Amino acid sequence: MSDRAKIIAFANQKGGVAKTTTTLNIAVAFAEQGHRVLCVDMDPQGNLTMSQGIDPDTLEKSMYDVLVHHIPIKEVIKKREIDLACASIDLAGAEIAMSTQIGRERSLEKAFVPILDDYDFICIDTPPSLGLLTINALTASDKVIVPVQCEYLSMRGLLQLQNTLLMVRENLNPNIEIEGIVPTLVDSRTVHAKEAIEILEENFGDRVFASRIRKTVRFAEAPVQGMSVLKYDPHGTAADAYRQLAKEVLENAER
Ligand SMILES: Nc1ncnc2c1ncn2[C@@H]1O[C@H](COP(=O)(O)OP(=O)(O)OP(=O)(O)O)[C@@H](O)[C@H]1O
Ligand SMILES: [Mg+2]
């Protein structure tokens, strides 16, 4: 692998499809394999920040200051299971604050320049919208991983995401590609989940990861303890699912 960090955005404008859960647990799985990993919280909800036991309300500086005031990203990184560039609710005002700035879509890309040699992977969690925060993430990224909850309605939203990616590719970042689509919150007992995955595979072929992330209460319990599932229940099937997914991503990177 090259020395420069590989940058992956986790995106889907639909809420609650496990973007944050997937960002954190893949990142921790990369770290377990000896990689240097930075997670970046680009969601004003600050769920990724909280899921590592950090209270967003106590932050003096956060991604808002990086994006709007261009302070060095190192100043908002905290070291937990992985390194984490933190966000708080003030990030909700960043889209408006950036809207009049020249180069507003490239603010995050620029912030990464000084740290590209410090990490092997940078994993970006995005909010459930396709606004300027998500555009910044897609512009800064090499790849996008799309968590999809396996139900028909959430899959329809994938078209909208693909249109946004086309726009980003044409205007801002010609190189961004979909690394893969992850079926999340899979309830393997239902026929419906099976059918949904089949439809996904008919439409996206081998871009659908082989790994499946099943529904389990572990994923709700771990963030409350400020931990990844890999730390909270290291030998459980939930942790293994994300290790398997990370392995698929690492194998793609070597190809
Ligand atoms: N495999 C799973 N099984 C059960 N619960 C899960 C699973 N993955 C995630 N969850 C839970 O589902 C909820 C939504 O997950 P998460 O916050 O990762 O989604 P999100 O896409 O980031 O949401 P948002 O769009 O609000 O940012 C959380 O409460 C999380 O703990
Ligand atoms: Mg989230």
Short mmCIF file of C-alpha atoms and ligand atoms in Angstrom, two decimals:
data_model
loop_
_atom_site.label_atom_id
_atom_site.label_comp_id
_atom_site.label_asym_id
_atom_site.label_seq_id
_atom_site.Cartn_x
_atom_site.Cartn_y
_atom_site.Cartn_z
CA MET A 1 0.00 0.00 0.00
CA SER A 2 1.11 3.56 -0.64
CA ASP A 3 2.11 5.77 2.27
CA ARG A 4 -0.72 8.21 1.75
CA ALA A 5 -3.87 7.51 3.75
CA LYS A 6 -6.74 5.85 1.95
CA ILE A 7 -9.85 7.93 2.62
CA ILE A 8 -13.27 6.31 2.87
CA ALA A 9 -16.60 8.11 3.36
CA PHE A 10 -19.55 6.23 4.84
CA ALA A 11 -22.66 7.72 3.30
CA ASN A 12 -26.38 7.24 2.81
CA GLN A 13 -28.81 10.13 3.13
CA LYS A 14 -31.29 7.82 4.82
CA GLY A 15 -31.17 8.03 8.61
CA GLY A 16 -30.50 5.13 10.93
CA VAL A 17 -28.96 2.72 8.42
CA ALA A 18 -25.83 2.14 10.57
CA LYS A 19 -23.44 4.67 8.98
CA THR A 20 -21.93 5.62 12.34
CA THR A 21 -21.84 2.04 13.63
CA THR A 22 -20.13 0.88 10.45
CA THR A 23 -17.62 3.75 10.40
CA LEU A 24 -16.46 3.06 13.96
CA ASN A 25 -16.38 -0.72 13.85
CA ILE A 26 -14.60 -1.01 10.48
CA ALA A 27 -12.09 1.58 11.71
CA VAL A 28 -11.41 -0.40 14.90
CA ALA A 29 -11.09 -3.59 12.83
CA PHE A 30 -8.47 -1.86 10.63
CA ALA A 31 -6.63 -0.78 13.80
CA GLU A 32 -6.69 -4.35 15.13
CA GLN A 33 -4.86 -5.32 11.94
CA GLY A 34 -2.11 -2.84 12.82
CA HIS A 35 -3.22 0.05 10.63
CA ARG A 36 -3.08 3.67 11.73
CA VAL A 37 -6.66 4.94 11.61
CA LEU A 38 -8.37 8.31 11.92
CA CYS A 39 -12.15 8.62 12.18
CA VAL A 40 -13.76 11.94 11.30
CA ASP A 41 -17.18 12.91 12.64
CA MET A 42 -18.94 15.05 10.00
CA ASP A 43 -22.38 14.74 11.61
CA PRO A 44 -23.72 17.54 13.86
CA GLN A 45 -25.48 14.81 15.88
CA GLY A 46 -21.99 13.86 17.12
CA ASN A 47 -22.94 10.18 17.42
CA LEU A 48 -19.49 8.94 16.42
CA THR A 49 -17.90 11.29 18.96
CA MET A 50 -20.27 10.02 21.67
CA SER A 51 -19.73 6.41 20.71
CA GLN A 52 -16.12 6.76 21.87
CA GLY A 53 -17.24 8.14 25.23
CA ILE A 54 -16.71 11.81 24.43
CA ASP A 55 -19.37 14.39 25.37
CA PRO A 56 -19.68 16.76 22.38
CA ASP A 57 -20.86 19.58 24.65
CA THR A 58 -17.50 19.67 26.43
CA LEU A 59 -15.45 20.22 23.27
CA GLU A 60 -13.67 23.55 22.98
CA LYS A 61 -12.84 23.04 19.32
CA SER A 62 -14.40 20.69 16.82
CA MET A 63 -14.83 19.96 13.12
CA TYR A 64 -16.82 23.20 12.82
CA ASP A 65 -13.62 25.15 13.49
CA VAL A 66 -11.67 22.97 11.06
CA LEU A 67 -14.17 23.50 8.23
CA VAL A 68 -15.13 27.11 8.85
CA HIS A 69 -12.08 28.69 10.52
CA HIS A 70 -9.52 26.33 8.93
CA ILE A 71 -7.74 25.45 12.18
CA PRO A 72 -5.44 22.40 11.90
CA ILE A 73 -7.44 19.17 12.18
CA LYS A 74 -4.85 17.88 14.67
CA GLU A 75 -6.32 20.32 17.20
CA VAL A 76 -9.65 18.46 17.27
CA ILE A 77 -8.30 14.89 17.27
CA LYS A 78 -8.70 12.81 20.43
CA LYS A 79 -7.03 9.46 20.94
CA ARG A 80 -9.40 6.64 21.88
CA GLU A 81 -9.66 3.14 20.33
CA ILE A 82 -8.78 4.98 17.13
CA ASP A 83 -7.91 8.64 16.59
CA LEU A 84 -11.09 10.67 16.29
CA ALA A 85 -11.70 14.16 14.90
CA CYS A 86 -14.70 15.22 16.98
CA ALA A 87 -17.94 17.01 16.16
CA SER A 88 -20.64 18.75 18.14
CA ILE A 89 -24.00 20.35 17.42
CA ASP A 90 -22.39 23.60 16.22
CA LEU A 91 -21.46 21.69 13.05
CA ALA A 92 -25.12 22.21 12.09
CA GLY A 93 -24.20 25.83 11.35
CA ALA A 94 -21.19 24.96 9.20
CA GLU A 95 -23.10 24.56 5.95
CA ILE A 96 -24.41 28.13 6.14
CA ALA A 97 -21.12 29.52 7.42
CA MET A 98 -19.23 27.86 4.55
CA SER A 99 -21.80 28.71 1.89
CA THR A 100 -20.20 32.04 1.00
CA GLN A 101 -16.62 30.76 1.11
CA ILE A 102 -14.74 30.11 -2.11
CA GLY A 103 -13.75 26.45 -2.22
CA ARG A 104 -16.44 25.52 0.29
CA GLU A 105 -16.67 21.96 -1.09
CA ARG A 106 -12.94 21.40 -0.55
CA SER A 107 -12.58 22.51 3.05
CA LEU A 108 -12.24 18.96 4.42
CA GLU A 109 -9.96 17.85 1.57
CA LYS A 110 -7.61 20.74 2.42
CA ALA A 111 -7.72 19.96 6.13
CA PHE A 112 -6.44 16.43 5.44
CA VAL A 113 -3.33 17.51 3.51
CA PRO A 114 -0.99 17.89 6.54
CA ILE A 115 -1.98 14.50 8.04
CA LEU A 116 -2.11 12.24 4.98
CA ASP A 117 1.20 10.58 5.88
CA ASP A 118 0.18 10.01 9.51
CA TYR A 119 -2.56 7.46 8.79
CA ASP A 120 -3.22 4.40 6.66
CA PHE A 121 -7.00 4.93 6.70
CA ILE A 122 -9.25 7.92 7.28
CA CYS A 123 -12.90 6.92 7.83
CA ILE A 124 -15.49 9.70 7.58
CA ASP A 125 -18.95 9.45 9.13
CA THR A 126 -21.52 11.63 7.35
CA PRO A 127 -24.94 12.99 8.34
CA PRO A 128 -28.22 11.66 6.89
CA SER A 129 -28.40 14.25 4.11
CA LEU A 130 -26.65 15.09 0.86
CA GLY A 131 -25.79 18.66 1.87
CA LEU A 132 -22.47 20.48 1.95
CA LEU A 133 -21.05 18.39 4.83
CA THR A 134 -21.56 15.17 2.88
CA ILE A 135 -20.29 16.82 -0.33
CA ASN A 136 -17.13 17.81 1.57
CA ALA A 137 -16.68 14.19 2.67
CA LEU A 138 -17.20 12.81 -0.86
CA THR A 139 -14.87 15.41 -2.36
CA ALA A 140 -12.12 14.44 0.10
CA SER A 141 -12.52 10.67 -0.32
CA ASP A 142 -11.08 7.95 -2.53
CA LYS A 143 -13.97 5.60 -1.87
CA VAL A 144 -17.45 5.56 -0.46
CA ILE A 145 -18.99 2.70 1.47
CA VAL A 146 -22.78 2.69 1.54
CA PRO A 147 -24.53 0.99 4.47
CA VAL A 148 -28.00 -0.08 3.40
CA GLN A 149 -30.75 -1.31 5.64
CA CYS A 150 -32.36 -4.18 3.84
CA GLU A 151 -35.81 -2.93 3.08
CA TYR A 152 -37.15 -1.69 -0.25
CA LEU A 153 -37.68 1.94 0.66
CA SER A 154 -34.12 2.50 1.81
CA MET A 155 -32.81 0.98 -1.39
CA ARG A 156 -34.71 3.45 -3.54
CA GLY A 157 -32.68 6.21 -1.90
CA LEU A 158 -29.55 4.72 -3.43
CA LEU A 159 -30.45 6.28 -6.78
CA GLN A 160 -30.33 9.73 -5.24
CA LEU A 161 -26.93 8.97 -3.73
CA GLN A 162 -25.66 7.76 -7.10
CA ASN A 163 -26.79 11.03 -8.70
CA THR A 164 -24.89 12.99 -6.08
CA LEU A 165 -21.81 10.86 -6.75
CA LEU A 166 -22.11 11.60 -10.49
CA MET A 167 -22.22 15.31 -9.72
CA VAL A 168 -19.21 15.07 -7.40
CA ARG A 169 -17.29 13.06 -9.98
CA GLU A 170 -17.99 15.58 -12.75
CA ASN A 171 -17.25 18.71 -10.77
CA LEU A 172 -15.13 18.03 -7.73
CA ASN A 173 -13.51 14.61 -7.48
CA PRO A 174 -13.23 12.49 -10.64
CA ASN A 175 -11.69 9.58 -8.75
CA ILE A 176 -14.34 8.74 -6.18
CA GLU A 177 -15.75 5.25 -6.50
CA ILE A 178 -18.19 3.10 -4.58
CA GLU A 179 -16.03 0.67 -2.63
CA GLY A 180 -19.07 -1.36 -1.76
CA ILE A 181 -22.54 -1.61 -0.35
CA VAL A 182 -23.01 -3.17 3.09
CA PRO A 183 -26.30 -4.82 4.01
CA THR A 184 -26.91 -3.76 7.63
CA LEU A 185 -29.54 -4.47 10.26
CA VAL A 186 -30.19 -7.78 8.52
CA ASP A 187 -32.89 -9.84 10.15
CA SER A 188 -32.00 -13.22 8.74
CA ARG A 189 -35.25 -14.78 9.97
CA THR A 190 -37.40 -12.83 7.52
CA VAL A 191 -38.00 -13.65 3.86
CA HIS A 192 -38.19 -9.94 3.28
CA ALA A 193 -34.53 -9.38 4.23
CA LYS A 194 -33.47 -12.16 1.90
CA GLU A 195 -35.44 -10.68 -0.98
CA ALA A 196 -34.07 -7.24 -0.29
CA ILE A 197 -30.49 -8.50 -0.49
CA GLU A 198 -31.29 -10.31 -3.74
CA ILE A 199 -32.63 -7.10 -5.27
CA LEU A 200 -29.52 -5.28 -4.09
CA GLU A 201 -27.30 -7.88 -5.75
CA GLU A 202 -29.32 -7.80 -8.99
CA ASN A 203 -28.76 -4.06 -9.21
CA PHE A 204 -25.24 -3.68 -7.88
CA GLY A 205 -23.66 -7.07 -8.55
CA ASP A 206 -20.31 -7.64 -6.89
CA ARG A 207 -20.29 -4.17 -5.41
CA VAL A 208 -22.40 -5.67 -2.63
CA PHE A 209 -20.02 -6.92 0.06
CA ALA A 210 -20.25 -10.61 0.94
CA SER A 211 -20.35 -9.67 4.65
CA ARG A 212 -23.76 -9.22 6.25
CA ILE A 213 -24.27 -7.21 9.43
CA ARG A 214 -27.04 -8.87 11.39
CA LYS A 215 -29.37 -7.25 13.88
CA THR A 216 -28.22 -7.64 17.47
CA VAL A 217 -28.67 -5.63 20.62
CA ARG A 218 -24.86 -5.50 21.06
CA PHE A 219 -24.79 -2.58 18.61
CA ALA A 220 -27.08 -0.55 20.84
CA GLU A 221 -25.23 -1.52 24.03
CA ALA A 222 -21.65 -0.80 22.95
CA PRO A 223 -21.94 2.96 22.23
CA VAL A 224 -23.59 3.55 25.60
CA GLN A 225 -20.36 2.22 27.14
CA GLY A 226 -18.33 4.45 24.80
CA MET A 227 -16.91 1.44 22.97
CA SER A 228 -16.86 -0.23 19.61
CA VAL A 229 -18.52 -3.62 19.40
CA LEU A 230 -15.05 -5.09 18.84
CA LYS A 231 -14.00 -3.90 22.28
CA TYR A 232 -17.35 -4.42 24.02
CA ASP A 233 -17.85 -8.01 22.90
CA PRO A 234 -14.59 -9.03 21.19
CA HIS A 235 -15.50 -12.66 20.62
CA GLY A 236 -19.10 -12.11 19.55
CA THR A 237 -20.54 -12.61 16.08
CA ALA A 238 -21.23 -8.87 15.73
CA ALA A 239 -17.54 -8.06 16.14
CA ASP A 240 -16.60 -10.80 13.71
CA ALA A 241 -19.01 -9.47 11.10
CA TYR A 242 -17.14 -6.17 11.05
CA ARG A 243 -13.74 -7.89 11.06
CA GLN A 244 -14.91 -9.83 8.02
CA LEU A 245 -16.08 -6.66 6.32
CA ALA A 246 -12.77 -4.91 7.07
CA LYS A 247 -10.97 -7.89 5.57
CA GLU A 248 -12.95 -7.51 2.34
CA VAL A 249 -12.01 -3.82 2.16
CA LEU A 250 -8.32 -4.59 2.85
CA GLU A 251 -8.29 -7.27 0.17
CA ASN A 252 -9.84 -4.85 -2.35
CA ALA A 253 -7.13 -2.32 -1.47
CA GLU A 254 -4.38 -4.80 -2.30
CA ARG A 255 -5.80 -5.63 -5.71
N1 LIG B 1 -26.56 -4.48 13.29
C1 LIG B 1 -27.30 -3.78 14.15
N2 LIG B 1 -28.20 -4.41 14.94
C2 LIG B 1 -28.97 -3.73 15.82
N3 LIG B 1 -28.91 -2.40 15.99
C3 LIG B 1 -28.04 -1.71 15.23
C4 LIG B 1 -27.18 -2.35 14.28
N4 LIG B 1 -26.43 -1.41 13.69
C5 LIG B 1 -26.79 -0.23 14.23
N5 LIG B 1 -27.75 -0.40 15.16
C6 LIG B 1 -28.42 0.63 15.95
O1 LIG B 1 -29.28 1.34 15.08
C7 LIG B 1 -29.26 2.73 15.37
C8 LIG B 1 -28.81 3.50 14.16
O2 LIG B 1 -27.44 3.18 13.89
P1 LIG B 1 -26.41 4.32 13.47
O3 LIG B 1 -26.47 5.44 14.42
O4 LIG B 1 -25.10 3.67 13.22
O5 LIG B 1 -27.08 4.76 12.08
P2 LIG B 1 -26.76 6.06 11.22
O6 LIG B 1 -26.99 5.71 9.80
O7 LIG B 1 -25.42 6.59 11.57
O8 LIG B 1 -27.87 7.05 11.74
P3 LIG B 1 -27.97 8.63 11.38
O9 LIG B 1 -28.49 8.69 9.98
O10 LIG B 1 -28.91 9.19 12.39
O11 LIG B 1 -26.59 9.19 11.50
C9 LIG B 1 -28.35 2.89 16.57
O12 LIG B 1 -29.12 2.90 17.74
C10 LIG B 1 -27.47 1.66 16.53
O13 LIG B 1 -27.02 1.29 17.80
MG MG B 2 -24.86 8.45 12.19
#
